[in-house]
Coordinates of C-alpha atoms in Angstrom, one line a residue:
M1 CA -1.4 14.3 23.4
Y2 CA -2.5 10.9 23.6
F3 CA -5.9 9.9 22.8
T4 CA -5.4 5.6 22.8
G5 CA -6.6 4.9 26.4
L6 CA -9.4 7.3 25.4
V7 CA -10.2 5.4 22.6
I8 CA -10.1 2.2 24.0
A9 CA -12.4 3.2 26.8
V10 CA -15.3 4.7 24.3
C11 CA -14.8 1.6 22.3
T12 CA -15.4 -0.6 25.1
F13 CA -18.1 0.9 26.7
L14 CA -19.7 0.9 23.0
L15 CA -18.9 -3.0 22.8
I16 CA -20.8 -3.7 26.1
G17 CA -23.5 -1.8 24.6
V18 CA -23.5 -4.0 21.6
F19 CA -23.3 -7.4 23.7
H20 CA -26.5 -6.7 25.5
P21 CA -28.9 -7.0 22.8
I22 CA -26.7 -10.3 21.4
V23 CA -27.3 -12.3 24.6
I24 CA -30.9 -11.1 25.1
K25 CA -31.6 -12.5 21.2
A26 CA -29.3 -15.3 21.5
Q27 CA -30.9 -16.4 24.4
Y28 CA -34.5 -15.5 23.1
H29 CA -34.0 -17.4 19.7
F30 CA -31.4 -20.5 21.0
G31 CA -31.6 -20.5 25.0
D32 CA -28.7 -20.5 27.2
G33 CA -27.3 -23.8 25.2
V34 CA -25.3 -21.6 22.8
W35 CA -22.5 -20.8 25.4
P36 CA -20.1 -22.6 23.2
F37 CA -20.2 -20.5 20.4
F38 CA -19.3 -17.3 23.0
L39 CA -16.3 -19.6 24.5
V40 CA -15.1 -20.1 20.7
A41 CA -15.6 -16.4 19.6
G42 CA -13.9 -15.2 23.0
L43 CA -10.9 -17.4 22.5
A44 CA -10.6 -16.8 18.7
F45 CA -10.3 -12.6 19.6
V46 CA -8.2 -13.4 22.7
A47 CA -5.9 -15.5 20.5
A48 CA -6.3 -12.8 18.1
S49 CA -5.3 -9.7 20.3
L50 CA -1.9 -11.5 20.9
F51 CA -0.8 -11.5 17.5
I52 CA -1.5 -7.6 16.1
S53 CA 1.1 -5.0 16.9
N54 CA -1.1 -2.1 16.6
S55 CA -2.0 -1.5 20.6
I56 CA -5.9 0.0 20.1
V57 CA -6.5 -3.2 18.0
S58 CA -5.1 -5.5 20.0
A59 CA -6.7 -4.3 23.2
L60 CA -10.5 -4.2 21.1
L61 CA -10.0 -7.7 20.4
G62 CA -9.2 -8.3 23.9
A63 CA -12.0 -6.5 24.7
V64 CA -14.3 -8.6 22.5
G65 CA -12.9 -11.9 24.0
C66 CA -13.9 -10.7 27.4
S67 CA -17.2 -9.5 26.2
C68 CA -17.6 -13.0 24.8
F69 CA -16.6 -14.3 28.3
W70 CA -19.0 -12.4 30.0
S71 CA -21.9 -13.6 27.6
I72 CA -21.8 -17.0 28.6
G73 CA -22.6 -16.2 32.5
E74 CA -25.1 -13.5 31.5
L75 CA -27.1 -16.4 29.2
K76 CA -27.6 -18.1 32.2
E77 CA -28.9 -14.8 34.1
Q78 CA -30.8 -13.8 30.9
T79 CA -32.6 -17.4 31.0
K80 CA -33.7 -16.0 34.6
R81 CA -34.9 -13.0 33.6
V82 CA -37.4 -14.6 31.3
E83 CA -38.5 -17.3 33.9
K84 CA -39.5 -14.1 36.0
G85 CA -41.0 -12.7 33.3
W86 CA -38.8 -9.6 32.8
F87 CA -38.4 -11.1 29.0
P88 CA -40.5 -12.4 27.0
E89 CA -40.0 -16.0 26.4
N90 CA -39.9 -17.3 22.4
P91 CA -43.0 -19.3 22.4
K92 CA -41.6 -21.4 19.2
R93 CA -39.1 -22.6 21.5
K94 CA -39.8 -25.8 24.0
K95 CA -39.2 -25.5 27.3
R96 CA -36.9 -27.7 28.9

């Protein structure tokens, strides 16, 4: 049997679970202006995935890159959630 697809699926699922709190913490501490970091990181991970011959590692690097790209939009959504009062606002950061 081949477990490559299952391993990639489980790891991708875990990555999504890891990126959710990363987005929340990043928005809390830095605001949604930190999106360029996610863009650069996403580009770096996707580029790295193109040069890795191991299919599992390459797929996971691509998944991390795409999770970084998805996080850019989630930062904006998280800001809206904070404005609605669903998540706490950082009192130490100035409002725009």
